[in-house]
């Protein structure tokens, strides 16, 4: 499958028109030809105790999955609880374990590594019933180092060098 979603990136944030769920809807329409319902969502719904992502996921054809991160598929949805006790932000897994998403009052972005705020607050991963039937997409593997900050990469290199020296290996 050759997925084209770049036209969805760099969009300004407009609540209920171009927000994180609108990105999911547009992505699923354009990439998978799946039309998801447009659920009403009040601004800052999570502050009013409305767990909209969980409450509407089944009606949209999604089910929560519990798999190892290496088994996330293209199109799986990562749900994060940003300043909330339950999910209020959704991101879409694309190639190489990266995501596309649209944070509040920012431009939609991706593919970016699944790390930082979105990863640290993620509470669930959902898969759509129609996407589950598709053959797995071939993706490239990626060195875990690319998910580390430059300072952590440097420290890892130093530790590897120290280990090699203590083991008498040629560096």
Tab-separated table of N, CA and C in Angstrom:
chain	number	residue	atom	x	y	z
A	1	UNK	N	0.846	-1.180	0.000
A	1	UNK	CA	0.000	0.000	0.000
A	1	UNK	C	0.886	1.235	0.000
A	2	UNK	N	0.617	2.124	-0.900
A	2	UNK	CA	1.298	3.407	-0.914
A	2	UNK	C	0.341	4.435	-0.346
A	3	UNK	N	0.695	4.959	0.774
A	3	UNK	CA	-0.196	5.891	1.460
A	3	UNK	C	0.213	7.323	1.173
A	4	UNK	N	-0.760	8.127	0.852
A	4	UNK	CA	-0.500	9.542	0.625
A	4	UNK	C	-1.323	10.338	1.635
A	5	UNK	N	-0.625	10.955	2.552
A	5	UNK	CA	-1.301	11.748	3.579
A	5	UNK	C	-0.602	13.088	3.805
A	6	UNK	N	0.437	13.372	3.019
A	6	UNK	CA	1.216	14.591	3.227
A	6	UNK	C	0.362	15.850	3.113
A	7	UNK	N	-0.704	15.800	2.322
A	7	UNK	CA	-1.576	16.965	2.169
A	7	UNK	C	-2.320	17.311	3.462
A	8	UNK	N	-2.298	16.393	4.437
A	8	UNK	CA	-2.968	16.625	5.720
A	8	UNK	C	-2.050	17.293	6.747
A	9	UNK	N	-0.802	17.476	6.387
A	9	UNK	CA	0.187	18.025	7.316
A	9	UNK	C	0.331	19.529	7.124
A	10	UNK	N	0.601	20.219	8.224
A	10	UNK	CA	0.780	21.662	8.182
A	10	UNK	C	-0.525	22.440	8.197
A	11	UNK	N	-1.618	21.760	8.540
A	11	UNK	CA	-2.913	22.448	8.593
A	11	UNK	C	-3.046	23.209	9.909
A	12	UNK	N	-3.645	24.400	9.867
A	12	UNK	CA	-3.871	25.138	11.117
A	12	UNK	C	-4.961	24.453	11.949
A	13	UNK	N	-4.899	24.644	13.247
A	13	UNK	CA	-5.869	24.035	14.161
A	13	UNK	C	-7.168	24.840	14.161
A	14	UNK	N	-8.260	24.182	13.854
A	14	UNK	CA	-9.594	24.777	13.942
A	14	UNK	C	-10.471	23.726	14.618
A	15	UNK	N	-10.944	24.011	15.823
A	15	UNK	CA	-11.704	23.038	16.605
A	15	UNK	C	-12.878	22.480	15.780
A	16	UNK	N	-13.026	21.161	15.771
A	16	UNK	CA	-14.050	20.380	15.080
A	16	UNK	C	-13.942	20.411	13.555
A	17	UNK	N	-13.041	21.203	13.011
A	17	UNK	CA	-12.867	21.273	11.559
A	17	UNK	C	-11.508	20.692	11.176
A	18	UNK	N	-10.470	21.141	11.868
A	18	UNK	CA	-9.112	20.640	11.666
A	18	UNK	C	-8.467	20.479	13.035
A	19	UNK	N	-8.893	19.430	13.735
A	19	UNK	CA	-8.320	19.077	15.039
A	19	UNK	C	-7.797	17.647	14.936
A	20	UNK	N	-7.444	17.048	16.059
A	20	UNK	CA	-6.836	15.713	15.994
A	20	UNK	C	-7.808	14.666	15.448
A	21	UNK	N	-9.079	14.721	15.841
A	21	UNK	CA	-10.027	13.734	15.322
A	21	UNK	C	-10.351	14.008	13.856
A	22	UNK	N	-10.407	15.264	13.447
A	22	UNK	CA	-10.617	15.582	12.032
A	22	UNK	C	-9.462	15.034	11.192
A	23	UNK	N	-8.247	15.084	11.732
A	23	UNK	CA	-7.102	14.515	11.031
A	23	UNK	C	-7.285	13.009	10.865
A	24	UNK	N	-7.731	12.338	11.923
A	24	UNK	CA	-7.987	10.894	11.840
A	24	UNK	C	-9.056	10.615	10.777
A	25	UNK	N	-10.145	11.372	10.815
A	25	UNK	CA	-11.232	11.183	9.835
A	25	UNK	C	-10.729	11.377	8.406
A	26	UNK	N	-9.989	12.456	8.172
A	26	UNK	CA	-9.490	12.744	6.833
A	26	UNK	C	-8.463	11.707	6.384
A	27	UNK	N	-7.602	11.289	7.291
A	27	UNK	CA	-6.606	10.259	6.993
A	27	UNK	C	-7.302	8.967	6.584
A	28	UNK	N	-8.266	8.526	7.371
A	28	UNK	CA	-8.969	7.273	7.068
A	28	UNK	C	-9.743	7.364	5.752
A	29	UNK	N	-10.314	8.522	5.489
A	29	UNK	CA	-11.040	8.713	4.219
A	29	UNK	C	-10.071	8.653	3.042
A	30	UNK	N	-8.967	9.385	3.128
A	30	UNK	CA	-8.044	9.508	2.008
A	30	UNK	C	-7.138	8.292	1.818
A	31	UNK	N	-6.728	7.648	2.895
A	31	UNK	CA	-5.787	6.533	2.803
A	31	UNK	C	-6.505	5.190	2.683
A	32	UNK	N	-7.560	4.988	3.468
A	32	UNK	CA	-8.231	3.688	3.503
A	32	UNK	C	-9.612	3.680	2.838
A	33	UNK	N	-10.077	4.842	2.405
A	33	UNK	CA	-11.430	4.968	1.848
A	33	UNK	C	-12.488	4.527	2.864
A	34	UNK	N	-12.265	4.895	4.126
A	34	UNK	CA	-13.187	4.586	5.228
A	34	UNK	C	-13.718	5.910	5.761
A	35	UNK	N	-15.024	6.056	5.752
A	35	UNK	CA	-15.644	7.281	6.263
A	35	UNK	C	-16.037	7.084	7.725
A	36	UNK	N	-15.407	7.857	8.589
A	36	UNK	CA	-15.700	7.797	10.024
A	36	UNK	C	-16.741	8.853	10.368
A	37	UNK	N	-17.592	8.564	11.362
A	37	UNK	CA	-18.583	9.566	11.770
A	37	UNK	C	-17.916	10.797	12.370
A	38	UNK	N	-18.572	11.929	12.205
A	38	UNK	CA	-18.073	13.175	12.786
A	38	UNK	C	-18.851	13.442	14.072
A	39	UNK	N	-18.330	12.953	15.167
A	39	UNK	CA	-18.989	13.120	16.453
A	39	UNK	C	-18.875	14.552	16.942
A	40	UNK	N	-19.929	15.060	17.533
A	40	UNK	CA	-19.889	16.393	18.148
A	40	UNK	C	-18.911	16.345	19.319
A	41	UNK	N	-18.130	17.381	19.465
A	41	UNK	CA	-17.162	17.446	20.563
A	41	UNK	C	-17.009	18.899	20.989
A	42	UNK	N	-17.417	19.144	22.207
A	42	UNK	CA	-17.301	20.503	22.730
A	42	UNK	C	-15.846	20.807	23.039
A	43	UNK	N	-15.489	22.067	22.945
A	43	UNK	CA	-14.133	22.492	23.247
A	43	UNK	C	-13.812	22.104	24.686
A	44	UNK	N	-12.633	21.519	24.883
A	44	UNK	CA	-12.176	21.065	26.195
A	44	UNK	C	-13.182	20.099	26.834
A	45	UNK	N	-13.692	19.182	26.042
A	45	UNK	CA	-14.680	18.195	26.508
A	45	UNK	C	-14.200	17.411	27.719
A	46	UNK	N	-12.900	17.139	27.791
A	46	UNK	CA	-12.339	16.357	28.894
A	46	UNK	C	-12.469	17.080	30.226
A	47	UNK	N	-12.516	18.406	30.219
A	47	UNK	CA	-12.680	19.166	31.455
A	47	UNK	C	-14.105	19.077	31.984
A	48	UNK	N	-15.001	18.576	31.163
A	48	UNK	CA	-16.405	18.421	31.550
A	48	UNK	C	-16.757	16.945	31.780
A	49	UNK	N	-15.715	16.103	31.904
A	49	UNK	CA	-15.920	14.689	32.189
A	49	UNK	C	-16.411	13.860	31.009
A	50	UNK	N	-16.308	14.385	29.806
A	50	UNK	CA	-16.772	13.653	28.623
A	50	UNK	C	-15.608	12.856	28.035
A	51	UNK	N	-15.715	11.534	28.081
A	51	UNK	CA	-14.685	10.637	27.573
A	51	UNK	C	-15.058	10.252	26.138
A	52	UNK	N	-15.031	11.230	25.237
A	52	UNK	CA	-15.557	11.060	23.885
A	52	UNK	C	-14.831	10.023	23.046
A	53	UNK	N	-13.531	9.941	23.156
A	53	UNK	CA	-12.798	8.976	22.337
A	53	UNK	C	-13.195	7.560	22.719
A	54	UNK	N	-13.161	7.253	24.003
A	54	UNK	CA	-13.549	5.918	24.457
A	54	UNK	C	-15.022	5.640	24.143
A	55	UNK	N	-15.890	6.603	24.446
A	55	UNK	CA	-17.332	6.396	24.273
A	55	UNK	C	-17.741	6.193	22.817
A	56	UNK	N	-17.008	6.780	21.870
A	56	UNK	CA	-17.402	6.706	20.461
A	56	UNK	C	-16.551	5.762	19.613
A	57	UNK	N	-15.541	5.164	20.197
A	57	UNK	CA	-14.614	4.355	19.406
A	57	UNK	C	-15.294	3.156	18.737
A	58	UNK	N	-16.120	2.427	19.447
A	58	UNK	CA	-16.787	1.247	18.866
A	58	UNK	C	-17.711	1.629	17.727
A	59	UNK	N	-18.470	2.707	17.897
A	59	UNK	CA	-19.400	3.139	16.846
A	59	UNK	C	-18.652	3.542	15.579
A	60	UNK	N	-17.392	3.926	15.718
A	60	UNK	CA	-16.590	4.312	14.564
A	60	UNK	C	-15.841	3.128	13.971
A	61	UNK	N	-15.990	1.935	14.575
A	61	UNK	CA	-15.343	0.735	14.045
A	61	UNK	C	-14.004	0.402	14.663
A	62	UNK	N	-13.662	1.036	15.780
A	62	UNK	CA	-12.383	0.798	16.434
A	62	UNK	C	-12.551	-0.102	17.649
A	63	UNK	N	-11.491	-0.826	17.953
A	63	UNK	CA	-11.424	-1.573	19.205
A	63	UNK	C	-10.042	-1.365	19.801
A	64	UNK	N	-10.004	-1.355	21.124
A	64	UNK	CA	-8.719	-1.195	21.794
A	64	UNK	C	-7.915	-2.471	21.623
A	65	UNK	N	-6.630	-2.328	21.364
A	65	UNK	CA	-5.761	-3.493	21.215
A	65	UNK	C	-4.682	-3.463	22.288
A	66	UNK	N	-4.197	-4.634	22.599
A	66	UNK	CA	-3.113	-4.760	23.561
A	66	UNK	C	-2.036	-5.614	22.899
A	67	UNK	N	-1.126	-4.947	22.217
A	67	UNK	CA	-0.039	-5.628	21.519
A	67	UNK	C	1.273	-4.924	21.834
A	68	UNK	N	2.352	-5.619	21.592
A	68	UNK	CA	3.667	-5.021	21.760
A	68	UNK	C	3.817	-3.871	20.758
A	69	UNK	N	4.486	-2.791	21.138
A	69	UNK	CA	4.653	-1.660	20.209
A	69	UNK	C	5.224	-2.038	18.847
A	70	UNK	N	6.017	-3.091	18.760
A	70	UNK	CA	6.536	-3.501	17.454
A	70	UNK	C	5.432	-4.064	16.564
A	71	UNK	N	4.267	-4.355	17.139
A	71	UNK	CA	3.146	-4.895	16.368
A	71	UNK	C	2.096	-3.843	16.020
A	72	UNK	N	2.368	-2.570	16.318
A	72	UNK	CA	1.452	-1.518	15.877
A	72	UNK	C	1.470	-1.501	14.356
A	73	UNK	N	0.291	-1.321	13.776
A	73	UNK	CA	0.162	-1.302	12.327
A	73	UNK	C	-0.062	0.116	11.821
A	74	UNK	N	0.259	0.290	10.560
A	74	UNK	CA	-0.037	1.534	9.871
A	74	UNK	C	-1.538	1.806	10.017
A	75	UNK	N	-1.883	2.982	10.532
A	75	UNK	CA	-3.288	3.331	10.724
A	75	UNK	C	-3.799	3.127	12.135
A	76	UNK	N	-3.050	2.446	13.000
A	76	UNK	CA	-3.475	2.319	14.395
A	76	UNK	C	-3.510	3.708	15.025
A	77	UNK	N	-4.378	3.875	16.006
A	77	UNK	CA	-4.575	5.166	16.658
A	77	UNK	C	-4.037	5.111	18.084
A	78	UNK	N	-3.111	6.007	18.396
A	78	UNK	CA	-2.611	6.153	19.765
A	78	UNK	C	-3.449	7.236	20.435
A	79	UNK	N	-3.991	6.914	21.597
A	79	UNK	CA	-4.805	7.875	22.342
A	79	UNK	C	-3.999	8.330	23.555
A	80	UNK	N	-3.919	9.639	23.731
A	80	UNK	CA	-3.165	10.226	24.841
A	80	UNK	C	-4.096	11.025	25.740
A	81	UNK	N	-3.729	11.103	27.011
A	81	UNK	CA	-4.478	11.886	28.003
A	81	UNK	C	-3.615	13.078	28.392
A	82	UNK	N	-3.753	14.161	27.632
A	82	UNK	CA	-2.941	15.353	27.854
A	82	UNK	C	-3.698	16.285	28.799
A	83	UNK	N	-3.138	16.502	29.974
A	83	UNK	CA	-3.798	17.297	31.016
A	83	UNK	C	-5.207	16.790	31.288
A	84	UNK	N	-5.357	15.475	31.298
A	84	UNK	CA	-6.660	14.835	31.483
A	84	UNK	C	-6.444	13.477	32.139
A	85	UNK	N	-7.502	12.955	32.773
A	85	UNK	CA	-7.410	11.617	33.379
A	85	UNK	C	-7.813	10.530	32.392
A	86	UNK	N	-8.257	10.912	31.186
A	86	UNK	CA	-8.606	9.939	30.143
A	86	UNK	C	-8.256	10.523	28.780
A	87	UNK	N	-8.313	9.686	27.761
A	87	UNK	CA	-7.881	10.074	26.424
A	87	UNK	C	-8.607	11.274	25.851
A	88	UNK	N	-7.824	12.247	25.370
A	88	UNK	CA	-8.403	13.433	24.748
A	88	UNK	C	-7.630	13.877	23.510
A	89	UNK	N	-6.670	13.066	23.069
A	89	UNK	CA	-5.888	13.378	21.870
A	89	UNK	C	-5.598	12.080	21.130
A	90	UNK	N	-5.723	12.119	19.820
A	90	UNK	CA	-5.422	10.918	19.037
A	90	UNK	C	-4.379	11.217	17.966
A	91	UNK	N	-3.514	10.220	17.754
A	91	UNK	CA	-2.441	10.272	16.764
A	91	UNK	C	-2.558	9.022	15.903
A	92	UNK	N	-2.009	9.074	14.709
A	92	UNK	CA	-2.095	7.945	13.792
A	92	UNK	C	-0.694	7.402	13.546
A	93	UNK	N	-0.537	6.092	13.743
A	93	UNK	CA	0.740	5.458	13.433
A	93	UNK	C	0.894	5.337	11.926
A	94	UNK	N	2.065	5.739	11.455
A	94	UNK	CA	2.391	5.596	10.043
A	94	UNK	C	3.656	4.744	9.955
A	95	UNK	N	4.500	4.964	9.001
A	95	UNK	CA	5.662	4.122	8.817
A	95	UNK	C	6.720	4.314	9.908
A	96	UNK	N	7.466	3.228	10.149
A	96	UNK	CA	8.598	3.225	11.080
A	96	UNK	C	8.247	3.638	12.504
A	97	UNK	N	7.038	3.314	12.968
A	97	UNK	CA	6.656	3.638	14.330
A	97	UNK	C	6.486	5.118	14.581
A	98	UNK	N	6.358	5.886	13.543
A	98	UNK	CA	6.166	7.331	13.677
A	98	UNK	C	4.667	7.636	13.624
A	99	UNK	N	4.329	8.844	13.999
A	99	UNK	CA	2.931	9.251	14.038
A	99	UNK	C	2.718	10.548	13.271
A	100	UNK	N	1.461	10.762	12.893
A	100	UNK	CA	1.003	12.075	12.458
A	100	UNK	C	-0.079	12.467	13.456
A	101	UNK	N	-0.130	13.743	13.794
A	101	UNK	CA	-1.131	14.190	14.762
A	101	UNK	C	-1.319	15.691	14.678
A	102	UNK	N	-2.296	16.167	15.448
A	102	UNK	CA	-2.632	17.586	15.412
A	102	UNK	C	-2.918	18.049	16.839
A	103	UNK	N	-1.910	18.617	17.472
A	103	UNK	CA	-2.073	19.119	18.829
A	103	UNK	C	-2.853	20.429	18.836
A	104	UNK	N	-3.500	20.681	19.946
A	104	UNK	CA	-4.328	21.867	20.160
A	104	UNK	C	-3.556	23.142	19.826
A	105	UNK	N	-4.135	23.973	18.972
A	105	UNK	CA	-3.588	25.274	18.573
A	105	UNK	C	-2.210	25.207	17.921
A	106	UNK	N	-1.909	24.091	17.252
A	106	UNK	CA	-0.656	23.963	16.506
A	106	UNK	C	-0.979	23.459	15.111
A	107	UNK	N	0.021	23.403	14.253
A	107	UNK	CA	-0.158	22.843	12.919
A	107	UNK	C	-0.106	21.321	13.006
A	108	UNK	N	-0.866	20.656	12.150
A	108	UNK	CA	-0.766	19.192	12.092
A	108	UNK	C	0.642	18.843	11.629
A	109	UNK	N	1.184	17.747	12.163
A	109	UNK	CA	2.575	17.430	11.864
A	109	UNK	C	2.811	15.941	11.731
A	110	UNK	N	3.926	15.617	11.118
A	110	UNK	CA	4.361	14.243	10.998
A	110	UNK	C	5.084	14.026	9.675
A	111	UNK	N	5.572	12.833	9.508
A	111	UNK	CA	5.706	11.832	10.559
A	111	UNK	C	6.784	12.232	11.556
A	112	UNK	N	6.454	12.081	12.832
A	112	UNK	CA	7.375	12.385	13.925
A	112	UNK	C	7.477	11.148	14.819
A	113	UNK	N	8.592	11.013	15.534
A	113	UNK	CA	8.717	9.858	16.435
A	113	UNK	C	7.612	9.857	17.497
A	114	UNK	N	7.173	8.678	17.860
A	114	UNK	CA	6.184	8.501	18.926
A	114	UNK	C	6.934	8.598	20.242
A	115	UNK	N	7.116	9.832	20.716
A	115	UNK	CA	7.860	10.065	21.959
A	115	UNK	C	7.402	11.381	22.557
A	116	UNK	N	8.007	11.751	23.665
A	116	UNK	CA	7.689	13.015	24.307
A	116	UNK	C	6.289	13.024	24.893
A	117	UNK	N	5.634	14.158	24.807
A	117	UNK	CA	4.322	14.366	25.412
A	117	UNK	C	3.310	13.310	24.979
A	118	UNK	N	3.223	13.046	23.705
A	118	UNK	CA	2.214	12.108	23.193
A	118	UNK	C	2.484	10.693	23.708
A	119	UNK	N	3.726	10.256	23.694
A	119	UNK	CA	4.092	8.910	24.169
A	119	UNK	C	3.953	8.818	25.687
A	120	UNK	N	4.411	9.843	26.387
A	120	UNK	CA	4.403	9.805	27.848
A	120	UNK	C	3.000	9.851	28.442
A	121	UNK	N	2.033	10.333	27.679
A	121	UNK	CA	0.658	10.424	28.189
A	121	UNK	C	-0.281	9.443	27.495
A	122	UNK	N	0.261	8.564	26.665
A	122	UNK	CA	-0.619	7.672	25.911
A	122	UNK	C	-1.248	6.636	26.844
A	123	UNK	N	-2.535	6.377	26.604
A	123	UNK	CA	-3.310	5.486	27.473
A	123	UNK	C	-3.881	4.276	26.743
A	124	UNK	N	-3.928	4.315	25.416
A	124	UNK	CA	-4.505	3.198	24.677
A	124	UNK	C	-4.114	3.287	23.206
A	125	UNK	N	-4.234	2.139	22.533
A	125	UNK	CA	-4.063	2.078	21.092
A	125	UNK	C	-5.295	1.380	20.531
A	126	UNK	N	-5.850	1.965	19.478
A	126	UNK	CA	-7.049	1.431	18.843
A	126	UNK	C	-6.736	1.028	17.404
A	127	UNK	N	-7.422	-0.015	16.942
A	127	UNK	CA	-7.298	-0.468	15.558
A	127	UNK	C	-8.687	-0.549	14.957
A	128	UNK	N	-8.808	-0.111	13.712
A	128	UNK	CA	-10.093	-0.147	13.012
A	128	UNK	C	-10.329	-1.542	12.437
A	129	UNK	N	-11.571	-1.996	12.514
A	129	UNK	CA	-11.911	-3.348	12.057
A	129	UNK	C	-11.583	-3.577	10.580
A	130	UNK	N	-11.716	-2.572	9.738
A	130	UNK	CA	-11.405	-2.731	8.309
A	130	UNK	C	-9.901	-2.714	8.059
A	131	UNK	N	-9.178	-1.917	8.805
A	131	UNK	CA	-7.730	-1.855	8.654
A	131	UNK	C	-7.107	-3.162	9.125
A	132	UNK	N	-7.703	-3.771	10.127
A	132	UNK	CA	-7.188	-5.037	10.643
A	132	UNK	C	-7.188	-6.120	9.570
A	133	UNK	N	-8.102	-6.044	8.616
A	133	UNK	CA	-8.213	-7.046	7.553
A	133	UNK	C	-7.171	-6.857	6.456
A	134	UNK	N	-6.550	-5.680	6.411
A	134	UNK	CA	-5.568	-5.394	5.367
A	134	UNK	C	-4.268	-6.139	5.634
A	135	UNK	N	-3.546	-6.505	4.572
A	135	UNK	CA	-2.236	-7.140	4.786
A	135	UNK	C	-1.291	-6.142	5.446
A	136	UNK	N	-0.354	-6.641	6.239
A	136	UNK	CA	0.582	-5.719	6.899
A	136	UNK	C	1.377	-4.932	5.868
A	137	UNK	N	1.600	-3.668	6.177
A	137	UNK	CA	2.395	-2.827	5.296
A	137	UNK	C	3.861	-3.059	5.593
A	138	UNK	N	4.652	-3.191	4.560
A	138	UNK	CA	6.090	-3.338	4.769
A	138	UNK	C	6.648	-1.999	5.220
A	139	UNK	N	7.391	-2.036	6.292
A	139	UNK	CA	8.020	-0.817	6.793
A	139	UNK	C	9.491	-1.085	7.037
A	140	UNK	N	10.246	-0.029	7.035
A	140	UNK	CA	11.661	-0.132	7.323
A	140	UNK	C	11.847	-0.229	8.831
A	141	UNK	N	12.904	-0.890	9.233
A	141	UNK	CA	13.231	-0.870	10.651
A	141	UNK	C	14.053	0.382	10.916
A	142	UNK	N	14.067	0.785	12.158
A	142	UNK	CA	14.779	2.008	12.502
A	142	UNK	C	15.579	1.765	13.769
A	143	UNK	N	16.779	2.294	13.793
A	143	UNK	CA	17.641	2.178	14.961
A	143	UNK	C	17.001	2.919	16.128
A	144	UNK	N	16.947	2.275	17.279
A	144	UNK	CA	16.345	2.882	18.460
A	144	UNK	C	17.064	4.176	18.849
A	145	UNK	N	18.318	4.314	18.441
A	145	UNK	CA	19.074	5.538	18.745
A	145	UNK	C	18.392	6.782	18.202
A	146	UNK	N	17.665	6.642	17.086
A	146	UNK	CA	17.040	7.817	16.478
A	146	UNK	C	15.948	8.410	17.372
A	147	UNK	N	15.508	7.654	18.364
A	147	UNK	CA	14.493	8.152	19.281
A	147	UNK	C	15.114	8.832	20.499
A	148	UNK	N	16.435	8.769	20.600
A	148	UNK	CA	17.142	9.379	21.730
A	148	UNK	C	17.588	10.791	21.382
A	149	UNK	N	17.703	11.614	22.400
A	149	UNK	CA	18.227	12.958	22.192
A	149	UNK	C	19.708	12.848	21.849
A	150	UNK	N	20.271	13.867	21.200
A	150	UNK	CA	21.708	13.827	20.879
A	150	UNK	C	22.590	13.597	22.103
A	151	UNK	N	22.223	14.178	23.241
A	151	UNK	CA	23.044	13.982	24.445
A	151	UNK	C	22.981	12.530	24.918
A	152	UNK	N	21.818	11.903	24.810
A	152	UNK	CA	21.686	10.488	25.201
A	152	UNK	C	22.433	9.591	24.211
A	153	UNK	N	22.407	9.941	22.925
A	153	UNK	CA	23.158	9.178	21.926
A	153	UNK	C	24.655	9.240	22.236
A	154	UNK	N	25.129	10.431	22.597
A	154	UNK	CA	26.543	10.604	22.930
A	154	UNK	C	26.902	9.763	24.147
A	155	UNK	N	26.046	9.796	25.157
A	155	UNK	CA	26.299	9.014	26.378
A	155	UNK	C	26.309	7.520	26.067
A	156	UNK	N	25.404	7.063	25.211
A	156	UNK	CA	25.370	5.652	24.811
A	156	UNK	C	26.662	5.270	24.091
A	157	UNK	N	27.139	6.139	23.211
A	157	UNK	CA	28.399	5.883	22.510
A	157	UNK	C	29.555	5.784	23.502
A	158	UNK	N	29.582	6.675	24.505
A	158	UNK	CA	30.630	6.640	25.527
A	158	UNK	C	30.584	5.329	26.311
A	159	UNK	N	29.390	4.878	26.676
A	159	UNK	CA	29.255	3.625	27.416
A	159	UNK	C	29.697	2.430	26.580
A	160	UNK	N	29.348	2.441	25.299
A	160	UNK	CA	29.784	1.356	24.403
A	160	UNK	C	31.304	1.335	24.293
A	161	UNK	N	31.928	2.505	24.189
A	161	UNK	CA	33.373	2.608	24.091
A	161	UNK	C	34.027	2.097	25.379
A	162	UNK	N	33.506	2.515	26.530
A	162	UNK	CA	34.032	2.036	27.816
A	162	UNK	C	33.910	0.521	27.926
A	163	UNK	N	32.790	-0.016	27.517
A	163	UNK	CA	32.574	-1.468	27.581
A	163	UNK	C	33.561	-2.191	26.675
A	164	UNK	N	33.736	-1.672	25.471
A	164	UNK	CA	34.674	-2.304	24.525
A	164	UNK	C	36.088	-2.313	25.092
A	165	UNK	N	36.462	-1.215	25.746
A	165	UNK	CA	37.807	-1.134	26.333
A	165	UNK	C	37.972	-2.153	27.457
A	166	UNK	N	36.978	-2.308	28.315
A	166	UNK	CA	37.088	-3.254	29.431
A	166	UNK	C	37.084	-4.705	28.948
A	167	UNK	N	36.495	-4.935	27.797
A	167	UNK	CA	36.462	-6.293	27.246
A	167	UNK	C	37.652	-6.565	26.338
A	168	UNK	N	38.505	-5.552	26.159
A	168	UNK	CA	39.710	-5.718	25.340
A	168	UNK	C	39.431	-5.770	23.846
A	169	UNK	N	38.283	-5.236	23.449
A	169	UNK	CA	37.950	-5.244	22.021
A	169	UNK	C	38.642	-4.081	21.326
A	170	UNK	N	38.894	-4.242	20.053
A	170	UNK	CA	39.464	-3.177	19.246
A	170	UNK	C	38.372	-2.187	18.901
A	171	UNK	N	38.670	-0.927	19.121
A	171	UNK	CA	37.665	0.106	18.847
A	171	UNK	C	37.983	0.807	17.552
